[in-house]
Short mmCIF file of C-alpha atoms in Angstrom, two decimals:
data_model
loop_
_atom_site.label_atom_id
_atom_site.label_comp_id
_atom_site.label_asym_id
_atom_site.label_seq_id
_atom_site.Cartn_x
_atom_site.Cartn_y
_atom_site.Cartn_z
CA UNK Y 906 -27.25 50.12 -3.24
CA UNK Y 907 -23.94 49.02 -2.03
CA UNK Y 908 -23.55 46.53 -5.32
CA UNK Y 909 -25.63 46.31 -8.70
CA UNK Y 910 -28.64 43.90 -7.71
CA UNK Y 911 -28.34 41.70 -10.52
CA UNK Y 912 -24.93 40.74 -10.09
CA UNK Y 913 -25.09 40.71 -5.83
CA UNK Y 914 -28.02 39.51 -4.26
CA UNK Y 915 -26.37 40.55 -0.89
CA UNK Y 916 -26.04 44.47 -2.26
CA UNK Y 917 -28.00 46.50 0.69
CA UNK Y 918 -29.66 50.04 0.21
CA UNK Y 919 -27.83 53.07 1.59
CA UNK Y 920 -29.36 55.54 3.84
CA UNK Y 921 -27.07 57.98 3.08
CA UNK Y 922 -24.29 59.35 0.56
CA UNK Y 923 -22.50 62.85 0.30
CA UNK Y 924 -22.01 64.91 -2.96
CA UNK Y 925 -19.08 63.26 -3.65
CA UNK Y 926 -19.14 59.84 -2.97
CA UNK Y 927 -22.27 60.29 -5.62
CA UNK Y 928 -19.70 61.91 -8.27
CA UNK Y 929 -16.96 59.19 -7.57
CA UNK Y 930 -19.71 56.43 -8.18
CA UNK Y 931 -21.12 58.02 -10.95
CA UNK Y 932 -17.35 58.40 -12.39
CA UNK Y 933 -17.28 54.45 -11.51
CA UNK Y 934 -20.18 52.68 -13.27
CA UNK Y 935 -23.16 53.31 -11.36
CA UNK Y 936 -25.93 53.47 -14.02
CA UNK Y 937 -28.12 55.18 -11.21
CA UNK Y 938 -27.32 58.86 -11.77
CA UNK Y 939 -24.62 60.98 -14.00
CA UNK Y 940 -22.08 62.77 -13.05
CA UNK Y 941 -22.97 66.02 -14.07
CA UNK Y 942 -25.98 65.88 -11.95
CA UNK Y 943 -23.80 66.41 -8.81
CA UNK Y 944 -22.49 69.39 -10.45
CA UNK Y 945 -25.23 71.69 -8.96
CA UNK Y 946 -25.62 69.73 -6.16
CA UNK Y 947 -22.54 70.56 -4.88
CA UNK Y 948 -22.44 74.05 -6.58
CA UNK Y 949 -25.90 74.82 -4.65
CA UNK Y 950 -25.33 72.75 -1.61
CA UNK Y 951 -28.40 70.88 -2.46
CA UNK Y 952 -29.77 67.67 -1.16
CA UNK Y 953 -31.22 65.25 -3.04
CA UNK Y 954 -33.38 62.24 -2.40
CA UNK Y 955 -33.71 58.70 -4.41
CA UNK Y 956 -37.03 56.27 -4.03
CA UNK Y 957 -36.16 53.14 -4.64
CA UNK Y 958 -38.57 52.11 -7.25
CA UNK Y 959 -38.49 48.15 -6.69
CA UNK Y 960 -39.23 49.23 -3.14
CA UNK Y 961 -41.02 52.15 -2.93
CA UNK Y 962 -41.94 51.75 0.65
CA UNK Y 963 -38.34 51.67 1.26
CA UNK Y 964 -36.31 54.77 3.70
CA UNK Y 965 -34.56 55.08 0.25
CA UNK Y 966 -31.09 57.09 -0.33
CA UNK Y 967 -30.80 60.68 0.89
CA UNK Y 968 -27.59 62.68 -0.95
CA UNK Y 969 -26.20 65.66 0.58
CA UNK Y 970 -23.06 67.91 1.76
CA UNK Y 971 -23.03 66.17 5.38
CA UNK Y 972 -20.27 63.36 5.88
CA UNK Y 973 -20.76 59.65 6.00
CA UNK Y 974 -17.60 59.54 8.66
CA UNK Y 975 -18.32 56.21 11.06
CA UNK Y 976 -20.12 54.07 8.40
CA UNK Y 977 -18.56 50.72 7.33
CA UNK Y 978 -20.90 50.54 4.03
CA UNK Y 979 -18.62 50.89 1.06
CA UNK Y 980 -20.02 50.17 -2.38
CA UNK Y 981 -18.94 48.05 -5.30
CA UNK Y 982 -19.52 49.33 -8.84
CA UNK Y 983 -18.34 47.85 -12.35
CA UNK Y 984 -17.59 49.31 -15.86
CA UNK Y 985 -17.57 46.79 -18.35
CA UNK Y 986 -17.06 46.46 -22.33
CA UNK Y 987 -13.92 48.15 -21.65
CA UNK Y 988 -10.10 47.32 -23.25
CA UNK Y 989 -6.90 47.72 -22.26
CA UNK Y 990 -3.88 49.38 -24.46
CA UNK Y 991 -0.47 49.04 -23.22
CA UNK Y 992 2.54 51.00 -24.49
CA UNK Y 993 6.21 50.06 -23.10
CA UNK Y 994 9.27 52.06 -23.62
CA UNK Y 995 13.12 51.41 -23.48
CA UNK Y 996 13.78 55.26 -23.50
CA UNK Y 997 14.26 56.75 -20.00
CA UNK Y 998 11.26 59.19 -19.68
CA UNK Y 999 13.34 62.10 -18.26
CA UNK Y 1000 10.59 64.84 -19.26
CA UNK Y 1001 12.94 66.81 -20.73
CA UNK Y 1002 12.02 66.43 -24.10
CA UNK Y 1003 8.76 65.52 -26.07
CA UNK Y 1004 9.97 63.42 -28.50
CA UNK Y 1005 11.00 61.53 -25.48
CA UNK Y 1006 7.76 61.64 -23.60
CA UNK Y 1007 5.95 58.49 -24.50
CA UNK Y 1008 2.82 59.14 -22.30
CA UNK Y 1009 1.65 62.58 -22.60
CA UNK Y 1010 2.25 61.36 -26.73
CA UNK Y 1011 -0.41 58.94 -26.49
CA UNK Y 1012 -2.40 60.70 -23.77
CA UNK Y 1013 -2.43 63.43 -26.35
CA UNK Y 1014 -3.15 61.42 -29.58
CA UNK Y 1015 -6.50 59.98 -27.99
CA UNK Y 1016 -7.71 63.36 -26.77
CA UNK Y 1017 -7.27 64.69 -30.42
CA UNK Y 1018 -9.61 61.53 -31.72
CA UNK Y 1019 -11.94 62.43 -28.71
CA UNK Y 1020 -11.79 59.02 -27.26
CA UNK Y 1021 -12.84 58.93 -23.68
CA UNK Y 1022 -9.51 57.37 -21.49
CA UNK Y 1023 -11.60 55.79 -18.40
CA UNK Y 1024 -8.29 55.15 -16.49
CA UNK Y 1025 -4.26 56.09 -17.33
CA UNK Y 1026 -1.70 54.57 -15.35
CA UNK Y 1027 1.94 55.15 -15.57
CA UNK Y 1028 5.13 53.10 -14.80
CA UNK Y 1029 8.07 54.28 -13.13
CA UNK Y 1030 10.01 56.84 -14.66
CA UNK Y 1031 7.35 56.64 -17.31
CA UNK Y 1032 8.46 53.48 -18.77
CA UNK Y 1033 4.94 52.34 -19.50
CA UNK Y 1034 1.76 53.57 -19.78
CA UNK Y 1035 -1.53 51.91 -19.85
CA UNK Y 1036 -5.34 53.18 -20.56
CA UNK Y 1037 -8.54 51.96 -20.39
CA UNK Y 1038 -10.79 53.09 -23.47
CA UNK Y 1039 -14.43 51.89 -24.79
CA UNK Y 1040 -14.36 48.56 -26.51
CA UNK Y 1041 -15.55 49.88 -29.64
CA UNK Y 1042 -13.17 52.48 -29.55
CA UNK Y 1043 -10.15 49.83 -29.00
CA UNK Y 1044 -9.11 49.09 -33.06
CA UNK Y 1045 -8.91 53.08 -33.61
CA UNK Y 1046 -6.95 53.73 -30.16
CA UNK Y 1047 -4.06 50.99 -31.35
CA UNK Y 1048 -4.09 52.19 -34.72
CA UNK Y 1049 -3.32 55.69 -33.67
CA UNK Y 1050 -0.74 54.73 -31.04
CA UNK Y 1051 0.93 52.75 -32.99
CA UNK Y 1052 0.95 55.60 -35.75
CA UNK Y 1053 2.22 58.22 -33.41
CA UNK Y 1054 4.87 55.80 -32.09
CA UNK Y 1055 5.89 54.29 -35.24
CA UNK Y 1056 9.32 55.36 -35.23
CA UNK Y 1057 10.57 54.25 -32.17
CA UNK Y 1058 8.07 51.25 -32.24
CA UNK Y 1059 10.73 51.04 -35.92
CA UNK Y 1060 13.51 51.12 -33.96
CA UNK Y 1061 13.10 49.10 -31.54
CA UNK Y 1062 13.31 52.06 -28.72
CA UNK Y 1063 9.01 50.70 -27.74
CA UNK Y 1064 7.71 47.49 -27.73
CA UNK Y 1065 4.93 46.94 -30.12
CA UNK Y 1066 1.38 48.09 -28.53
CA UNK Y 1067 -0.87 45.85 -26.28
CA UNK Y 1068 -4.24 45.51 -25.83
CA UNK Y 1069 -6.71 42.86 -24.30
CA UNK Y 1070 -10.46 43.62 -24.18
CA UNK Y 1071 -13.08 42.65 -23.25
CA UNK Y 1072 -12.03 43.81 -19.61
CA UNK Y 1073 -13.82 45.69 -17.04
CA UNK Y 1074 -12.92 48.05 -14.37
CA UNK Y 1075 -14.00 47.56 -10.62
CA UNK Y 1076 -13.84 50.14 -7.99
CA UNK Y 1077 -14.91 50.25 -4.89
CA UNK Y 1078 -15.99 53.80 -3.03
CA UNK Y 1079 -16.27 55.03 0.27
CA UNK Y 1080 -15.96 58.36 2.35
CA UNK Y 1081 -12.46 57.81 3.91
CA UNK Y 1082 -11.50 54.68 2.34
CA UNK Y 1083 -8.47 54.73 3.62
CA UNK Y 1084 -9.80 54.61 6.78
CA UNK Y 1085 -11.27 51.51 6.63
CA UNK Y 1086 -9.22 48.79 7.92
CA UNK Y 1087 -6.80 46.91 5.78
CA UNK Y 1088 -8.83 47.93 2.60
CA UNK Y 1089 -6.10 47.33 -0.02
CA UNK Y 1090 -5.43 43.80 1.49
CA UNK Y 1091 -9.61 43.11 1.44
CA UNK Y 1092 -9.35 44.62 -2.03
CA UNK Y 1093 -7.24 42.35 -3.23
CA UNK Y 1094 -7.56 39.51 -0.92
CA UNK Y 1095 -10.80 39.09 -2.52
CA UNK Y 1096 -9.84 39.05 -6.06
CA UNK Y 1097 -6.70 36.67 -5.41
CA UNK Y 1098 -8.85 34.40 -3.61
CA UNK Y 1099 -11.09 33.85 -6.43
CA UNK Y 1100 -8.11 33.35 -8.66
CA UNK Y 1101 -8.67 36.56 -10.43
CA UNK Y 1102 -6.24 37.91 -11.86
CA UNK Y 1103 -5.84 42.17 -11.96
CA UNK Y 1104 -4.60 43.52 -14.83
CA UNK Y 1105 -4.10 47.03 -13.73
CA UNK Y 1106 -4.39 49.11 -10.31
CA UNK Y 1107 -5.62 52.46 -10.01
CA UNK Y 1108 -5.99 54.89 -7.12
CA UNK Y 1109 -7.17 58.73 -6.76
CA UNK Y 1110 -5.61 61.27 -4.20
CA UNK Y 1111 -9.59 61.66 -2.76
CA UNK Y 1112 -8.98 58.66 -0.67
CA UNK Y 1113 -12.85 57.68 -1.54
CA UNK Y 1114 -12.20 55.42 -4.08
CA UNK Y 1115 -10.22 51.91 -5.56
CA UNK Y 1116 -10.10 50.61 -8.79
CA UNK Y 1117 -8.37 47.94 -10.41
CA UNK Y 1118 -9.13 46.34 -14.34
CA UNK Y 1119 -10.13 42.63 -14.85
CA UNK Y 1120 -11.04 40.21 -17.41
CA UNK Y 1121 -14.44 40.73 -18.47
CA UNK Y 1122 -14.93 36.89 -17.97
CA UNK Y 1123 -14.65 37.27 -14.52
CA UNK Y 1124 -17.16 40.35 -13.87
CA UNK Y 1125 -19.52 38.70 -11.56
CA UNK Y 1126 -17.56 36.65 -9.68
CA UNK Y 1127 -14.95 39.97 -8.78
CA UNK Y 1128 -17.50 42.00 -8.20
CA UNK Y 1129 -19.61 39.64 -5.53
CA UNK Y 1130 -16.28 38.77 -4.11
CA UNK Y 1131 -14.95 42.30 -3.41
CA UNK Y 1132 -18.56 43.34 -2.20
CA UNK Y 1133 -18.67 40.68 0.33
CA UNK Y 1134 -15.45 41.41 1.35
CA UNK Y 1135 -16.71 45.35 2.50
CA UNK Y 1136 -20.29 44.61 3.65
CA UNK Y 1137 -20.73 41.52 5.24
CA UNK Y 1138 -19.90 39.84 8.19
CA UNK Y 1139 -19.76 36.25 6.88
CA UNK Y 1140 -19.03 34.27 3.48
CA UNK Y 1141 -21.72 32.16 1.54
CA UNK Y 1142 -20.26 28.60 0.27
CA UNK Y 1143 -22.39 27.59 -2.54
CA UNK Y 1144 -22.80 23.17 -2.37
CA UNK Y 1145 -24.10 20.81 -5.08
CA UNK Y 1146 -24.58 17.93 -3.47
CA UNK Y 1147 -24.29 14.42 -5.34
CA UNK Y 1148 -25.74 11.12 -3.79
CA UNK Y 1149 -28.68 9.33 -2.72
CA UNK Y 1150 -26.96 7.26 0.36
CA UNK Y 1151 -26.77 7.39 4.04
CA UNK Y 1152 -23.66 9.73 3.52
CA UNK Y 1153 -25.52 11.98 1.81
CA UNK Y 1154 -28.53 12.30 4.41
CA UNK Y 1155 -25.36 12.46 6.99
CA UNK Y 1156 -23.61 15.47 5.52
CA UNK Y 1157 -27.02 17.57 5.48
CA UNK Y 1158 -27.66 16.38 9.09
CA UNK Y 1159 -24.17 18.04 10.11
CA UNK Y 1160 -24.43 21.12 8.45
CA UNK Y 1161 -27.92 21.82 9.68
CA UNK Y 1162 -26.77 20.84 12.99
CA UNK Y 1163 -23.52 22.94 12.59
CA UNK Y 1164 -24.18 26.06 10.98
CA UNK Y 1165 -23.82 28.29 13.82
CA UNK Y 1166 -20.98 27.17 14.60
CA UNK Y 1167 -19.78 27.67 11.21
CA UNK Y 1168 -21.54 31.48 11.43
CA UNK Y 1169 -19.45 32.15 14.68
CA UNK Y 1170 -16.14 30.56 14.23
CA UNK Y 1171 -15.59 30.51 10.58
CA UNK Y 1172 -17.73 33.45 9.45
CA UNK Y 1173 -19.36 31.34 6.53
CA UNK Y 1174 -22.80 30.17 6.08
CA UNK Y 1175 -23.64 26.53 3.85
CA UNK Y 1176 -26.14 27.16 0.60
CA UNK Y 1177 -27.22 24.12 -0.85
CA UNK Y 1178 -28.49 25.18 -4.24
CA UNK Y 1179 -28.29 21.67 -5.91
CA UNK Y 1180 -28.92 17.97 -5.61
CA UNK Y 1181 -29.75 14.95 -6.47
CA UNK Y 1182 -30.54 10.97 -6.29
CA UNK Y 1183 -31.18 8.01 -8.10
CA UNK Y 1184 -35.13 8.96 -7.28
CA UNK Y 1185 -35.61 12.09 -8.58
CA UNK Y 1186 -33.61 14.39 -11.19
CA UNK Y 1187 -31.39 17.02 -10.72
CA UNK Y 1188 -32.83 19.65 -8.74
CA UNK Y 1189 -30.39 23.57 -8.79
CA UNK Y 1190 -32.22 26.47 -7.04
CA UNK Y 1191 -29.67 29.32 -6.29
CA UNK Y 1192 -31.29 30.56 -3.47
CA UNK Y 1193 -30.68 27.53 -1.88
CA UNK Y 1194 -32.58 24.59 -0.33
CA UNK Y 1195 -33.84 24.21 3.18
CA UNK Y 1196 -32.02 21.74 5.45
CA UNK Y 1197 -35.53 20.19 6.67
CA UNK Y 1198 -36.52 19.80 2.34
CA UNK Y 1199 -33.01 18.07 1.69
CA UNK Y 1200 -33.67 15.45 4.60
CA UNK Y 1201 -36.98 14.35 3.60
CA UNK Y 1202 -36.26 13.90 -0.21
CA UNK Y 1203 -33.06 11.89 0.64
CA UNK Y 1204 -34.51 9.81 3.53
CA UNK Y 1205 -37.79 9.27 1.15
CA UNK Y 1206 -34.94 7.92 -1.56
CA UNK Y 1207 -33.38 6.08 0.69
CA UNK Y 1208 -36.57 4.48 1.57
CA UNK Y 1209 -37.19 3.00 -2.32
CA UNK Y 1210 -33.58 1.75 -1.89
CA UNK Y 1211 -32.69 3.44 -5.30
CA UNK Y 1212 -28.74 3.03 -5.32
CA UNK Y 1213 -28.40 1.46 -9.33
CA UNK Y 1214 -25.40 0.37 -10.54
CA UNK Y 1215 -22.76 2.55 -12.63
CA UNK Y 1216 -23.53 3.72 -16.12
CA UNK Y 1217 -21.79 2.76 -18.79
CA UNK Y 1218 -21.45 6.10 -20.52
CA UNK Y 1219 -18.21 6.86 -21.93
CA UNK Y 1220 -16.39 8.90 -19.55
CA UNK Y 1221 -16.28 12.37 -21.44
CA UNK Y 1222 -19.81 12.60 -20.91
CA UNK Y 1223 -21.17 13.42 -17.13
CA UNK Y 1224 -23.21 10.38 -16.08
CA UNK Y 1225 -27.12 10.48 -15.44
CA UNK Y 1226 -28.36 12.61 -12.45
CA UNK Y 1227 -25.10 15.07 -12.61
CA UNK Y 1228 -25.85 18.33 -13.40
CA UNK Y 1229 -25.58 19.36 -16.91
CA UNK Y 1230 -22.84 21.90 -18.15
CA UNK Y 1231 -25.58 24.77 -18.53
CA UNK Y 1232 -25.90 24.67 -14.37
CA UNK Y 1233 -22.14 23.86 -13.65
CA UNK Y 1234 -21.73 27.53 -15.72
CA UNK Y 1235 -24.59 29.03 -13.36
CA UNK Y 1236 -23.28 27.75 -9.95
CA UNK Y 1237 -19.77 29.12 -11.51
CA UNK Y 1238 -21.00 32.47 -11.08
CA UNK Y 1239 -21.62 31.86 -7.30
CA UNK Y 1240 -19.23 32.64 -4.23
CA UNK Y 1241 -17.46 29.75 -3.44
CA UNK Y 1242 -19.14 27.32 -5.26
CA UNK Y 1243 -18.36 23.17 -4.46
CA UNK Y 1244 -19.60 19.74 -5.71
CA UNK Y 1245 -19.50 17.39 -2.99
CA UNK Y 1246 -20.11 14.14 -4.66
CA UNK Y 1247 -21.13 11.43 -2.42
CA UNK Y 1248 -22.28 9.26 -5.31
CA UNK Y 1249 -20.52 6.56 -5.74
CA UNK Y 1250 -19.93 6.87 -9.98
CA UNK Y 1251 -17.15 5.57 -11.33
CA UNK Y 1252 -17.71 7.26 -14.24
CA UNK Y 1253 -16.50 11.23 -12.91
CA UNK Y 1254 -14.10 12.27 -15.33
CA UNK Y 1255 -16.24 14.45 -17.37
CA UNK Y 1256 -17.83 15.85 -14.54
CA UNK Y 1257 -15.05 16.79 -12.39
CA UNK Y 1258 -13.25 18.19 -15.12
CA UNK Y 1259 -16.13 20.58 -16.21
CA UNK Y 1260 -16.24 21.51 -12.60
CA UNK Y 1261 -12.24 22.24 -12.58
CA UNK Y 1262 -12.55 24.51 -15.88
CA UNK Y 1263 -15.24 26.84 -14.23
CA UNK Y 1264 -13.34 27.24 -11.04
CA UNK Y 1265 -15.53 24.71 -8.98
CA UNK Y 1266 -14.10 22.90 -6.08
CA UNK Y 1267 -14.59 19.33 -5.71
CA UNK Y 1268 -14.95 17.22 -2.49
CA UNK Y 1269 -15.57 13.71 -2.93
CA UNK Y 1270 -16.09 10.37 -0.47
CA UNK Y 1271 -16.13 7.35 -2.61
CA UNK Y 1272 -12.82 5.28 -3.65
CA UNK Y 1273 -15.05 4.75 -6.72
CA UNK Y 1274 -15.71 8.27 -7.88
CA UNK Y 1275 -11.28 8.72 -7.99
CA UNK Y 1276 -10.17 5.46 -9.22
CA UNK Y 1277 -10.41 5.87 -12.96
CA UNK Y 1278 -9.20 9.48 -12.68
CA UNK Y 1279 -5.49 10.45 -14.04
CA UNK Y 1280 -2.82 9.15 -11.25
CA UNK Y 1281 -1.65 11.85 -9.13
CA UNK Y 1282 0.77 12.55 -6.32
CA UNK Y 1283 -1.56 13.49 -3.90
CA UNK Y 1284 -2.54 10.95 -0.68
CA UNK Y 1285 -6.15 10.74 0.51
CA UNK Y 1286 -7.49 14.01 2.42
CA UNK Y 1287 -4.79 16.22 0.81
CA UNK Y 1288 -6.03 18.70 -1.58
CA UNK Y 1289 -4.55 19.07 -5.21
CA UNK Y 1290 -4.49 22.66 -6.64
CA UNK Y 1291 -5.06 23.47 -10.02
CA UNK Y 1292 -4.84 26.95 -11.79
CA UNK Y 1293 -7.27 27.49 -14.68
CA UNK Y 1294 -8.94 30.17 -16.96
CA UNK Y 1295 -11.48 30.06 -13.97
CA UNK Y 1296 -8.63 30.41 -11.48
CA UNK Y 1297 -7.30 28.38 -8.44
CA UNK Y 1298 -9.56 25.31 -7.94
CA UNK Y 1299 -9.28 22.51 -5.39
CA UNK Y 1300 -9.82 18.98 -5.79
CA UNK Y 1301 -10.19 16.46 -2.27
CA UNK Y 1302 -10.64 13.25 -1.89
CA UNK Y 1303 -11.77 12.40 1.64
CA UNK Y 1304 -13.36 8.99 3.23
CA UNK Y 1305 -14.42 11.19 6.65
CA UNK Y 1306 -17.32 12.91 4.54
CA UNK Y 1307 -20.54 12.65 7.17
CA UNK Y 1308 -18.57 10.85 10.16
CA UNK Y 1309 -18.66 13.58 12.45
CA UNK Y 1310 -14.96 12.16 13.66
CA UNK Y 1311 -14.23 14.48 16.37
CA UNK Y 1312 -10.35 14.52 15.63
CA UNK Y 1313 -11.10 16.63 12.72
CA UNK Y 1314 -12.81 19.22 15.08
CA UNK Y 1315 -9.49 19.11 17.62
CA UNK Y 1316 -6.91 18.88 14.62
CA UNK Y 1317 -9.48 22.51 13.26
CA UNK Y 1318 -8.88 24.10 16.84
CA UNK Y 1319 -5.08 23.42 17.36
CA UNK Y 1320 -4.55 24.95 13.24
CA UNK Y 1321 -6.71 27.91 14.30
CA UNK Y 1322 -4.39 28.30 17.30
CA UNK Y 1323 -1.78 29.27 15.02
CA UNK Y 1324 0.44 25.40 15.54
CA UNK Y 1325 1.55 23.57 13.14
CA UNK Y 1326 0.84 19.83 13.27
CA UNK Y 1327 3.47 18.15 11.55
CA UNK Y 1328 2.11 14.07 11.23
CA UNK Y 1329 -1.08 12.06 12.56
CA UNK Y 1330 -0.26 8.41 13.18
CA UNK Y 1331 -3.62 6.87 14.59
CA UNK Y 1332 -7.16 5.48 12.45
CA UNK Y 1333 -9.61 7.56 11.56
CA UNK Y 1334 -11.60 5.12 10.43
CA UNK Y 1335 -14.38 4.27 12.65
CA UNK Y 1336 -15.80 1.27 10.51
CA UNK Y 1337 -12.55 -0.48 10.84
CA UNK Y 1338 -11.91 -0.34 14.42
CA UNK Y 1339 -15.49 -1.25 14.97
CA UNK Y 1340 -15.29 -4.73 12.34
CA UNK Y 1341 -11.74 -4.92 14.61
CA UNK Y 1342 -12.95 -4.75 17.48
CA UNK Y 1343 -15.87 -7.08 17.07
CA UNK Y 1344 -13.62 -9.98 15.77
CA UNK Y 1345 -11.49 -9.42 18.16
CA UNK Y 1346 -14.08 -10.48 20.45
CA UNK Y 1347 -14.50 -13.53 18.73
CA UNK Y 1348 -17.35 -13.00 16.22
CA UNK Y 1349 -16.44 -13.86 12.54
CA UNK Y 1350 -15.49 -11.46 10.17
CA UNK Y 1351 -18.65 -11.42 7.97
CA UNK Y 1352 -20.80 -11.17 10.92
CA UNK Y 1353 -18.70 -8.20 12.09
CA UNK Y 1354 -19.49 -6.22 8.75
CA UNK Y 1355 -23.16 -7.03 8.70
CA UNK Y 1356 -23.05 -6.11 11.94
CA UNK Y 1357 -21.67 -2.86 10.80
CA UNK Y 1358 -23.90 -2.49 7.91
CA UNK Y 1359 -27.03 -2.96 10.13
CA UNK Y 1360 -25.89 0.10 12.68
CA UNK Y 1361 -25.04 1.65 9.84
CA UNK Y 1362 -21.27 2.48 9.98
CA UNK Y 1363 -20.40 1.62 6.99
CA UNK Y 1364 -19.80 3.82 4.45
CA UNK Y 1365 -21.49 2.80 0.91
#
């Protein structure tokens, strides 16, 4: 499989791996096979065939001496419970003495305690050196480090030892990685995307393999990212959708009616895998919903005209109908995951900031849902960044949700074009020009909103 299948539900078998791509992803994590069974594979230029057992009517996974040249398919392992030990030097590792040599000190002090070193990296001229050892082993690794280095760590000549745990190790292998276009900027692009941040970097002279070292926190997340990144063709936004109102039913008319042109221009397909109303309870499903299901349960809540008025709940707690932190921590571990909250609750704080700690973005319609949120600098339809634990997360506020205003299409088009639009001066709201327009004609101003409200134009 390109990707563990608990972790990616995208992963994809592979036809076909060589003798070496097998050893580097049995080096890497993959629980599939060890590495000493490629030993007399290789040895005996013997080929070797895997059933898949959850589907055994499957072509499965042949593994031989022949190349994989041409194929795109890299895969995405993980090797977790793992900790990080740091040890930084002021002394200029010149190699010309021992006592000097700070690395192959500690390199040598862990082989002697047998503990397995899963990665080593180096700084420049030695100045640092970093490895990646078992989280059970991690207490007896820094003890022994910091025994072996005690003098200079006395001294003042290294800085005291580091470690972090738990932390994991993703790699990703291929036959002629570094063939594959851009991989190092995919790599990465992925992971700084997500707001994850790497730890360490790691990189063989085989050319069939990348690794770098997370935070074990952010496992799933990394791994899905940097998989999707390699093997598919398009990105999978993950929606919770709040709101039992015409806006609502709008925004699932328009991305039904849009996806393929979200497919072919943006490369990213719309999963709604939560939502709810006034009418029935929170519904999550992370396989998604069907466009055609969403319509008819929010047209058959529109139709008991369900809208109640705003709870009184204190504002630390998320209001009735949101969903509760358990599934805000599930949809966390999905790609792109959003809340688009067409609700209408002015009672959001505890929600949207349970959403920002897990990294979820928020989108939201409603003057009501922002009003008794912390003041902030920010105008309407600009986007306010914030960096947490979960990494970067957006926050919009937006009164356009569901108009289908084709100035956002054009003002898409000329960014994708590469200009740079410096200031809009016009009204993008099409309720107000129509009420305008209509008293303008001479009709009163409350017959001009009802009006409205009848051809429904205006927004709840």
């Amino acid at each position: 499989m390109t990707a563990d299948p608990s972790i990616v539900d995208r992963a994809v078998p592979l036809s076909h791996l060589n003798h070496y791509e097998a050893l580097e992803l049995a080096v890497y994590g993959t629980r599939m096979f060890h590495a000493r069974m490629t030993v007399p594979l290789i040895k005996s230029d013997v080929m070797m065939f895997i059933r898949n057992m959850m589907d055994p009517s499957g072509r499965g996974t042949y593994i031989s001496a022949a190349g994989r040249t041409g194929t795109h398919e890299t895969c995405t392992t993980s090797l977790e419970r793992l900790a990080i030990i740091e040890a930084r030097t002021r002394i200029l590792q010149d190699g010309s003495s021992r006592h000097e040599n700070i690395g192959a000190r500690v390199t040598a002090v862990l082989e002697a305690l047998k503990i397995p070193v899963w990665l080593s990296i180096r700084g420049a001229h030695g100045q640092a050196i970093s490895v990646v050892v078992p989280v059970e082993k991690e207490s007896q690794a820094c003890a022994a480090i910091n025994a072996e280095l005690s003098a200079e760590i006395a001294s003042h000549e290294v800085d005291s030892v580091n470690s972090e745990s738990p932390v994991t190790m993703l790699s990703v292998v291929a036959e002629d990685l570094s063939k594959v276009s851009n991989h190092r900027a995919n790599f990465f692009g992925s992971l700084a995307d997500a707001g994850i941040e790497v730890l360490a970097i790691g990189q063989g002279t085989s050319s069939r393999s990348l690794s770098c070292v997370v935070r074990g926190i952010d496992t799933k997340v990394a791994v899905r990212r940097v998989h999707d990144a390699f093997n598919v063709d398009y990105l999978v936004t993950n929606i919770v959708l709040l709101g039992c109102n015409h806006i609502a039913l709008d925004v699932v008319r328009q991305l039904q009616k849009q996806q393929e042109l979200y497919r072919s221009q943006h490369k990213v397909r719309v999963n709604i895998v939560g939502f709810n109303s006034n009418c029935y309870d929170f519904v999550y499903d992370p396989k998604g919903f069907g466009y055609e299901e969403l319509v008819l349960r929010l047209e058959d809540s529109k139709s008991k005209n369900a809208m109640t008025s705003v709870s009184s709940t204190s504002e630390s707690m998320l209001y009735a109908g949101a969903p509760s932190l358990e599934q805000l921590s599930q949809l966390q571990e999905l790609s792109i995951p959003i809340v688009l909250d067409c609700s209408g609750q002015s009672n959001t704080q505890g929600l949207y900031s349970a959403c920002i700690d897990r990294g979820i973005h928020i989108v939201t319609s409603n003057a009501r849902s922002v009003c008794r949120l912390p003041s902030t600098p920010s105008r309407e339809s600009v986007a306010v960044t914030t960096w947490t634990k979960a990494g970067r997360t957006f926050f919009m506020y937006t009164s356009t949700i569901g108009a289908s205003l084709p100035v956002i299409d054009t003002l898409g088009n000329i960014l994708r074009t590469g200009d740079r639009v410096l200031s809009i001066e016009t009204s993008l709201s099409g309720s107000m020009n129509f009420v305008a327009n209509e008293v303008m004609k001479g009709k009163k101003l409350s017959e001009a909103v009802g009006g409205g409200a009848l051809q429904r134009l205006l927004r709840a």
